[in-house]
Amino acid sequence: MNKALKMILILGICIVVLGAACIGAGMYWWSQHKDELIQGSQRAMDEGRAFGAQTDNEGCVTETVARNKREPGFGAAISHNLFLRQCLEASKPSPGFCAAVPGRTEFMKSAEWQQQKCKAAGLTGDAYCSQLFAQVQQFCEDKRTKSQQ
């Protein structure tokens, strides 16, 4: 066997072993933390429904932005998205809330709208801010779809 073929074979075996190790580590981490993550997600959704029952759509967005400012980061962003979606579903309608919200498939308008909303909320540097406003888009799109049926 020539030297190049041996190197390719060794490299391939190393990649497979490294991939298996990463998968194993991920499975171990998930087995140790899944209950905590599921409970946190459920808690965020319950809080969103409870808060939404006492406010309107705008109040949900305001509260979620405040939560995001207090607790930024990837894990918190997931909870904030769950909170916001449940809050919007449970809240009273705000007049004109969905009027200027572009559909999710309007990619250029969506990106621009999300950036504007993040800037107005004071979350310009937040990498996960656009996800919050994507929840607003989905809520408004679902609302429009339901009204057309």
Short mmCIF file of N, CA and C in Angstrom, two decimals:
data_model
loop_
_atom_site.label_atom_id
_atom_site.label_comp_id
_atom_site.label_asym_id
_atom_site.label_seq_id
_atom_site.Cartn_x
_atom_site.Cartn_y
_atom_site.Cartn_z
N MET A 1 0.86 -1.17 0.00
CA MET A 1 0.00 0.00 0.00
C MET A 1 0.91 1.23 0.00
N ASN A 2 0.58 2.19 -0.86
CA ASN A 2 1.45 3.36 -0.92
C ASN A 2 1.18 4.32 0.25
N LYS A 3 2.10 5.22 0.43
CA LYS A 3 2.08 6.14 1.58
C LYS A 3 0.83 7.04 1.58
N ALA A 4 0.42 7.57 0.43
CA ALA A 4 -0.75 8.46 0.34
C ALA A 4 -2.02 7.73 0.75
N LEU A 5 -2.17 6.50 0.31
CA LEU A 5 -3.36 5.72 0.65
C LEU A 5 -3.41 5.43 2.15
N LYS A 6 -2.25 5.13 2.75
CA LYS A 6 -2.19 4.90 4.20
C LYS A 6 -2.61 6.16 4.97
N MET A 7 -2.14 7.30 4.52
CA MET A 7 -2.48 8.57 5.18
C MET A 7 -3.97 8.86 5.07
N ILE A 8 -4.55 8.62 3.90
CA ILE A 8 -5.98 8.84 3.71
C ILE A 8 -6.77 7.90 4.61
N LEU A 9 -6.35 6.65 4.68
CA LEU A 9 -7.03 5.66 5.52
C LEU A 9 -6.95 6.05 7.00
N ILE A 10 -5.78 6.45 7.45
CA ILE A 10 -5.61 6.87 8.85
C ILE A 10 -6.44 8.10 9.14
N LEU A 11 -6.42 9.06 8.24
CA LEU A 11 -7.23 10.28 8.42
C LEU A 11 -8.71 9.94 8.48
N GLY A 12 -9.17 9.06 7.61
CA GLY A 12 -10.57 8.64 7.61
C GLY A 12 -10.97 7.98 8.92
N ILE A 13 -10.10 7.09 9.41
CA ILE A 13 -10.38 6.42 10.69
C ILE A 13 -10.43 7.43 11.82
N CYS A 14 -9.51 8.39 11.82
CA CYS A 14 -9.50 9.44 12.86
C CYS A 14 -10.79 10.26 12.83
N ILE A 15 -11.26 10.59 11.65
CA ILE A 15 -12.50 11.36 11.53
C ILE A 15 -13.68 10.57 12.06
N VAL A 16 -13.74 9.27 11.73
CA VAL A 16 -14.84 8.42 12.21
C VAL A 16 -14.80 8.31 13.73
N VAL A 17 -13.61 8.09 14.30
CA VAL A 17 -13.48 7.98 15.76
C VAL A 17 -13.85 9.29 16.44
N LEU A 18 -13.38 10.40 15.89
CA LEU A 18 -13.71 11.71 16.46
C LEU A 18 -15.22 11.97 16.38
N GLY A 19 -15.83 11.64 15.25
CA GLY A 19 -17.28 11.81 15.10
C GLY A 19 -18.04 10.97 16.11
N ALA A 20 -17.62 9.71 16.29
CA ALA A 20 -18.27 8.83 17.26
C ALA A 20 -18.12 9.37 18.68
N ALA A 21 -16.95 9.92 18.98
CA ALA A 21 -16.73 10.50 20.32
C ALA A 21 -17.64 11.71 20.55
N CYS A 22 -17.79 12.54 19.52
CA CYS A 22 -18.68 13.71 19.65
C CYS A 22 -20.13 13.28 19.84
N ILE A 23 -20.55 12.30 19.10
CA ILE A 23 -21.92 11.80 19.24
C ILE A 23 -22.12 11.22 20.63
N GLY A 24 -21.15 10.44 21.09
CA GLY A 24 -21.24 9.87 22.43
C GLY A 24 -21.30 10.93 23.51
N ALA A 25 -20.46 11.96 23.38
CA ALA A 25 -20.46 13.05 24.36
C ALA A 25 -21.79 13.80 24.34
N GLY A 26 -22.33 14.01 23.15
CA GLY A 26 -23.63 14.67 23.04
C GLY A 26 -24.75 13.86 23.68
N MET A 27 -24.72 12.55 23.44
CA MET A 27 -25.74 11.69 24.03
C MET A 27 -25.63 11.67 25.55
N TYR A 28 -24.41 11.64 26.05
CA TYR A 28 -24.20 11.66 27.51
C TYR A 28 -24.72 12.98 28.09
N TRP A 29 -24.36 14.11 27.44
CA TRP A 29 -24.80 15.41 27.94
C TRP A 29 -26.33 15.49 27.95
N TRP A 30 -26.97 15.04 26.87
CA TRP A 30 -28.43 15.07 26.79
C TRP A 30 -29.04 14.22 27.89
N SER A 31 -28.49 13.03 28.15
CA SER A 31 -29.04 12.15 29.19
C SER A 31 -28.93 12.80 30.57
N GLN A 32 -27.92 13.62 30.78
CA GLN A 32 -27.73 14.27 32.06
C GLN A 32 -28.56 15.55 32.24
N HIS A 33 -28.95 16.19 31.12
CA HIS A 33 -29.58 17.51 31.21
C HIS A 33 -30.99 17.60 30.60
N LYS A 34 -31.49 16.54 30.00
CA LYS A 34 -32.76 16.63 29.27
C LYS A 34 -33.92 17.04 30.18
N ASP A 35 -34.00 16.47 31.39
CA ASP A 35 -35.11 16.81 32.29
C ASP A 35 -35.08 18.29 32.66
N GLU A 36 -33.89 18.80 32.92
CA GLU A 36 -33.71 20.21 33.25
C GLU A 36 -34.17 21.11 32.09
N LEU A 37 -33.79 20.73 30.88
CA LEU A 37 -34.17 21.51 29.70
C LEU A 37 -35.68 21.45 29.45
N ILE A 38 -36.25 20.29 29.60
CA ILE A 38 -37.69 20.13 29.38
C ILE A 38 -38.47 20.92 30.42
N GLN A 39 -38.04 20.85 31.67
CA GLN A 39 -38.72 21.60 32.73
C GLN A 39 -38.60 23.11 32.52
N GLY A 40 -37.42 23.55 32.09
CA GLY A 40 -37.22 24.98 31.82
C GLY A 40 -38.10 25.45 30.68
N SER A 41 -38.21 24.63 29.66
CA SER A 41 -39.07 24.98 28.51
C SER A 41 -40.53 25.05 28.94
N GLN A 42 -40.96 24.08 29.72
CA GLN A 42 -42.35 24.06 30.19
C GLN A 42 -42.63 25.26 31.09
N ARG A 43 -41.66 25.60 31.93
CA ARG A 43 -41.82 26.75 32.83
C ARG A 43 -41.95 28.04 32.02
N ALA A 44 -41.13 28.19 30.99
CA ALA A 44 -41.19 29.39 30.14
C ALA A 44 -42.54 29.50 29.45
N MET A 45 -43.06 28.37 28.96
CA MET A 45 -44.37 28.40 28.29
C MET A 45 -45.49 28.71 29.28
N ASP A 46 -45.42 28.13 30.48
CA ASP A 46 -46.43 28.41 31.50
C ASP A 46 -46.41 29.89 31.91
N GLU A 47 -45.20 30.43 32.09
CA GLU A 47 -45.07 31.85 32.43
C GLU A 47 -45.62 32.72 31.31
N GLY A 48 -45.36 32.33 30.07
CA GLY A 48 -45.87 33.09 28.93
C GLY A 48 -47.39 33.12 28.89
N ARG A 49 -48.01 31.97 29.10
CA ARG A 49 -49.49 31.92 29.12
C ARG A 49 -50.05 32.76 30.26
N ALA A 50 -49.44 32.66 31.44
CA ALA A 50 -49.92 33.42 32.60
C ALA A 50 -49.76 34.92 32.38
N PHE A 51 -48.61 35.33 31.86
CA PHE A 51 -48.39 36.75 31.61
C PHE A 51 -49.32 37.24 30.51
N GLY A 52 -49.48 36.45 29.46
CA GLY A 52 -50.34 36.84 28.35
C GLY A 52 -51.79 37.02 28.74
N ALA A 53 -52.24 36.27 29.71
CA ALA A 53 -53.63 36.38 30.16
C ALA A 53 -53.90 37.74 30.81
N GLN A 54 -52.84 38.46 31.17
CA GLN A 54 -52.99 39.74 31.87
C GLN A 54 -52.56 40.94 31.04
N THR A 55 -52.24 40.73 29.76
CA THR A 55 -51.73 41.83 28.95
C THR A 55 -52.21 41.70 27.50
N ASP A 56 -51.69 42.60 26.65
CA ASP A 56 -52.00 42.52 25.22
C ASP A 56 -50.74 42.11 24.46
N ASN A 57 -50.87 42.02 23.14
CA ASN A 57 -49.74 41.58 22.30
C ASN A 57 -48.50 42.43 22.53
N GLU A 58 -48.66 43.74 22.56
CA GLU A 58 -47.51 44.64 22.76
C GLU A 58 -46.85 44.40 24.12
N GLY A 59 -47.68 44.13 25.13
CA GLY A 59 -47.14 43.85 26.47
C GLY A 59 -46.27 42.61 26.47
N CYS A 60 -46.65 41.61 25.68
CA CYS A 60 -45.84 40.39 25.57
C CYS A 60 -44.47 40.69 24.97
N VAL A 61 -44.45 41.48 23.92
CA VAL A 61 -43.18 41.82 23.27
C VAL A 61 -42.32 42.64 24.23
N THR A 62 -42.91 43.62 24.90
CA THR A 62 -42.18 44.45 25.85
C THR A 62 -41.56 43.61 26.96
N GLU A 63 -42.32 42.69 27.51
CA GLU A 63 -41.82 41.83 28.58
C GLU A 63 -40.72 40.90 28.09
N THR A 64 -40.88 40.36 26.89
CA THR A 64 -39.87 39.45 26.36
C THR A 64 -38.57 40.20 26.09
N VAL A 65 -38.64 41.40 25.57
CA VAL A 65 -37.44 42.21 25.35
C VAL A 65 -36.74 42.48 26.69
N ALA A 66 -37.52 42.81 27.71
CA ALA A 66 -36.94 43.07 29.04
C ALA A 66 -36.27 41.81 29.58
N ARG A 67 -36.90 40.67 29.40
CA ARG A 67 -36.29 39.40 29.84
C ARG A 67 -35.00 39.13 29.08
N ASN A 68 -35.02 39.42 27.80
CA ASN A 68 -33.84 39.18 26.96
C ASN A 68 -32.68 40.08 27.39
N LYS A 69 -32.99 41.31 27.77
CA LYS A 69 -31.94 42.22 28.23
C LYS A 69 -31.36 41.75 29.57
N ARG A 70 -32.21 41.21 30.44
CA ARG A 70 -31.75 40.73 31.74
C ARG A 70 -30.94 39.44 31.60
N GLU A 71 -31.34 38.60 30.66
CA GLU A 71 -30.71 37.28 30.53
C GLU A 71 -30.46 36.96 29.05
N PRO A 72 -29.35 37.45 28.50
CA PRO A 72 -29.03 37.16 27.10
C PRO A 72 -28.39 35.78 26.96
N GLY A 73 -28.22 35.35 25.73
CA GLY A 73 -27.52 34.09 25.47
C GLY A 73 -28.39 33.08 24.76
N PHE A 74 -27.76 32.02 24.29
CA PHE A 74 -28.43 31.02 23.49
C PHE A 74 -29.53 30.28 24.25
N GLY A 75 -29.18 29.74 25.42
CA GLY A 75 -30.17 28.99 26.21
C GLY A 75 -31.34 29.85 26.61
N ALA A 76 -31.05 31.06 27.02
CA ALA A 76 -32.12 31.98 27.42
C ALA A 76 -32.98 32.36 26.22
N ALA A 77 -32.37 32.48 25.05
CA ALA A 77 -33.13 32.84 23.84
C ALA A 77 -34.20 31.81 23.53
N ILE A 78 -33.89 30.56 23.76
CA ILE A 78 -34.89 29.50 23.54
C ILE A 78 -36.07 29.71 24.48
N SER A 79 -35.78 29.94 25.74
CA SER A 79 -36.85 30.18 26.72
C SER A 79 -37.65 31.43 26.38
N HIS A 80 -36.97 32.48 25.95
CA HIS A 80 -37.66 33.72 25.60
C HIS A 80 -38.60 33.51 24.41
N ASN A 81 -38.15 32.75 23.43
CA ASN A 81 -39.01 32.46 22.27
C ASN A 81 -40.25 31.68 22.68
N LEU A 82 -40.08 30.69 23.56
CA LEU A 82 -41.22 29.91 24.04
C LEU A 82 -42.17 30.79 24.85
N PHE A 83 -41.59 31.62 25.72
CA PHE A 83 -42.40 32.55 26.52
C PHE A 83 -43.23 33.45 25.60
N LEU A 84 -42.56 34.07 24.62
CA LEU A 84 -43.23 35.04 23.75
C LEU A 84 -44.36 34.39 22.97
N ARG A 85 -44.10 33.23 22.40
CA ARG A 85 -45.14 32.58 21.59
C ARG A 85 -46.38 32.27 22.42
N GLN A 86 -46.18 31.73 23.60
CA GLN A 86 -47.33 31.40 24.45
C GLN A 86 -48.02 32.67 24.96
N CYS A 87 -47.24 33.68 25.25
CA CYS A 87 -47.79 34.95 25.71
C CYS A 87 -48.68 35.56 24.63
N LEU A 88 -48.17 35.59 23.40
CA LEU A 88 -48.95 36.16 22.30
C LEU A 88 -50.26 35.41 22.10
N GLU A 89 -50.21 34.10 22.20
CA GLU A 89 -51.42 33.28 22.02
C GLU A 89 -52.46 33.57 23.10
N ALA A 90 -51.99 33.84 24.33
CA ALA A 90 -52.91 34.04 25.45
C ALA A 90 -53.33 35.49 25.65
N SER A 91 -52.66 36.42 24.99
CA SER A 91 -52.90 37.84 25.25
C SER A 91 -54.07 38.40 24.44
N LYS A 92 -54.49 39.59 24.89
CA LYS A 92 -55.54 40.32 24.16
C LYS A 92 -54.91 40.98 22.92
N PRO A 93 -55.67 41.13 21.86
CA PRO A 93 -55.12 41.77 20.65
C PRO A 93 -54.78 43.24 20.90
N SER A 94 -53.67 43.67 20.34
CA SER A 94 -53.30 45.08 20.33
C SER A 94 -53.72 45.63 18.98
N PRO A 95 -54.40 46.78 18.95
CA PRO A 95 -54.82 47.33 17.66
C PRO A 95 -53.64 47.56 16.72
N GLY A 96 -53.73 47.04 15.51
CA GLY A 96 -52.70 47.23 14.50
C GLY A 96 -51.40 46.48 14.74
N PHE A 97 -51.40 45.54 15.67
CA PHE A 97 -50.17 44.83 16.04
C PHE A 97 -49.52 44.13 14.84
N CYS A 98 -50.33 43.51 14.01
CA CYS A 98 -49.79 42.74 12.88
C CYS A 98 -49.80 43.52 11.56
N ALA A 99 -50.24 44.76 11.59
CA ALA A 99 -50.42 45.52 10.34
C ALA A 99 -49.15 45.65 9.50
N ALA A 100 -48.03 45.94 10.10
CA ALA A 100 -46.80 46.18 9.33
C ALA A 100 -45.84 44.99 9.37
N VAL A 101 -46.31 43.86 9.89
CA VAL A 101 -45.45 42.70 10.03
C VAL A 101 -45.42 41.92 8.72
N PRO A 102 -44.23 41.79 8.11
CA PRO A 102 -44.15 41.05 6.84
C PRO A 102 -44.28 39.54 7.07
N GLY A 103 -44.68 38.83 6.04
CA GLY A 103 -44.74 37.38 6.11
C GLY A 103 -43.33 36.80 6.20
N ARG A 104 -43.22 35.60 6.75
CA ARG A 104 -41.90 34.99 6.93
C ARG A 104 -41.23 34.65 5.60
N THR A 105 -42.02 34.47 4.56
CA THR A 105 -41.43 34.14 3.26
C THR A 105 -40.98 35.37 2.48
N GLU A 106 -41.27 36.54 2.97
CA GLU A 106 -40.78 37.79 2.38
C GLU A 106 -39.39 38.05 2.99
N PHE A 107 -38.40 37.34 2.49
CA PHE A 107 -37.10 37.27 3.14
C PHE A 107 -36.42 38.62 3.33
N MET A 108 -36.37 39.44 2.31
CA MET A 108 -35.69 40.73 2.43
C MET A 108 -36.46 41.66 3.37
N LYS A 109 -37.78 41.72 3.21
CA LYS A 109 -38.58 42.55 4.11
C LYS A 109 -38.48 42.06 5.55
N SER A 110 -38.49 40.73 5.72
CA SER A 110 -38.39 40.15 7.07
C SER A 110 -37.10 40.54 7.75
N ALA A 111 -36.00 40.37 7.05
CA ALA A 111 -34.69 40.68 7.64
C ALA A 111 -34.61 42.16 8.01
N GLU A 112 -35.08 43.01 7.13
CA GLU A 112 -35.05 44.46 7.40
C GLU A 112 -35.96 44.81 8.57
N TRP A 113 -37.16 44.23 8.59
CA TRP A 113 -38.12 44.50 9.65
C TRP A 113 -37.57 44.04 10.99
N GLN A 114 -36.98 42.82 11.03
CA GLN A 114 -36.42 42.30 12.26
C GLN A 114 -35.28 43.18 12.77
N GLN A 115 -34.43 43.64 11.87
CA GLN A 115 -33.33 44.52 12.27
C GLN A 115 -33.86 45.83 12.85
N GLN A 116 -34.89 46.38 12.21
CA GLN A 116 -35.48 47.62 12.71
C GLN A 116 -36.07 47.42 14.10
N LYS A 117 -36.77 46.31 14.28
CA LYS A 117 -37.40 46.03 15.58
C LYS A 117 -36.32 45.81 16.66
N CYS A 118 -35.25 45.12 16.31
CA CYS A 118 -34.17 44.88 17.27
C CYS A 118 -33.50 46.20 17.66
N LYS A 119 -33.30 47.06 16.68
CA LYS A 119 -32.69 48.36 16.94
C LYS A 119 -33.60 49.19 17.84
N ALA A 120 -34.91 49.22 17.54
CA ALA A 120 -35.87 49.99 18.33
C ALA A 120 -35.96 49.45 19.76
N ALA A 121 -35.74 48.15 19.93
CA ALA A 121 -35.81 47.53 21.25
C ALA A 121 -34.50 47.66 22.02
N GLY A 122 -33.47 48.20 21.38
CA GLY A 122 -32.17 48.34 22.04
C GLY A 122 -31.40 47.03 22.09
N LEU A 123 -31.67 46.14 21.13
CA LEU A 123 -31.01 44.84 21.10
C LEU A 123 -30.18 44.65 19.83
N THR A 124 -29.59 45.73 19.34
CA THR A 124 -28.85 45.68 18.08
C THR A 124 -27.73 44.64 18.10
N GLY A 125 -26.99 44.52 19.17
CA GLY A 125 -25.87 43.60 19.23
C GLY A 125 -26.24 42.17 19.61
N ASP A 126 -27.50 41.91 19.87
CA ASP A 126 -27.94 40.59 20.30
C ASP A 126 -28.11 39.66 19.10
N ALA A 127 -27.35 38.59 19.09
CA ALA A 127 -27.38 37.66 17.95
C ALA A 127 -28.71 36.91 17.83
N TYR A 128 -29.48 36.83 18.89
CA TYR A 128 -30.72 36.05 18.88
C TYR A 128 -31.97 36.92 18.83
N CYS A 129 -31.81 38.22 18.75
CA CYS A 129 -32.96 39.13 18.74
C CYS A 129 -33.90 38.86 17.58
N SER A 130 -33.36 38.62 16.41
CA SER A 130 -34.22 38.42 15.25
C SER A 130 -35.15 37.23 15.44
N GLN A 131 -34.73 36.24 16.24
CA GLN A 131 -35.58 35.09 16.51
C GLN A 131 -36.83 35.50 17.28
N LEU A 132 -36.69 36.48 18.17
CA LEU A 132 -37.86 36.95 18.92
C LEU A 132 -38.90 37.53 17.97
N PHE A 133 -38.44 38.35 17.05
CA PHE A 133 -39.38 38.99 16.15
C PHE A 133 -39.87 38.03 15.06
N ALA A 134 -39.13 36.94 14.85
CA ALA A 134 -39.63 35.88 13.97
C ALA A 134 -40.85 35.22 14.62
N GLN A 135 -40.87 35.17 15.95
CA GLN A 135 -42.04 34.64 16.66
C GLN A 135 -43.26 35.54 16.43
N VAL A 136 -43.02 36.84 16.43
CA VAL A 136 -44.11 37.79 16.15
C VAL A 136 -44.62 37.56 14.73
N GLN A 137 -43.71 37.38 13.79
CA GLN A 137 -44.10 37.14 12.40
C GLN A 137 -44.94 35.87 12.29
N GLN A 138 -44.50 34.82 12.94
CA GLN A 138 -45.24 33.56 12.87
C GLN A 138 -46.62 33.72 13.49
N PHE A 139 -46.69 34.40 14.62
CA PHE A 139 -47.98 34.64 15.28
C PHE A 139 -48.92 35.41 14.35
N CYS A 140 -48.41 36.47 13.74
CA CYS A 140 -49.24 37.29 12.86
C CYS A 140 -49.64 36.52 11.60
N GLU A 141 -48.74 35.74 11.09
CA GLU A 141 -49.04 34.94 9.89
C GLU A 141 -50.12 33.90 10.21
N ASP A 142 -49.99 33.24 11.35
CA ASP A 142 -51.01 32.26 11.77
C ASP A 142 -52.36 32.94 11.96
N LYS A 143 -52.34 34.12 12.54
CA LYS A 143 -53.57 34.89 12.78
C LYS A 143 -54.23 35.26 11.45
N ARG A 144 -53.43 35.69 10.47
CA ARG A 144 -53.98 36.02 9.16
C ARG A 144 -54.56 34.80 8.47
N THR A 145 -53.87 33.67 8.59
CA THR A 145 -54.34 32.43 7.98
C THR A 145 -55.67 31.99 8.58
N LYS A 146 -55.77 32.08 9.91
CA LYS A 146 -57.02 31.70 10.58
C LYS A 146 -58.17 32.61 10.18
N SER A 147 -57.91 33.90 10.00
CA SER A 147 -58.98 34.84 9.64
C SER A 147 -59.44 34.63 8.22
N GLN A 148 -58.61 34.04 7.35
CA GLN A 148 -58.99 33.80 5.97
C GLN A 148 -59.81 32.51 5.80
N GLN A 149 -59.80 31.68 6.82
CA GLN A 149 -60.53 30.41 6.72
C GLN A 149 -61.98 30.57 7.03
#
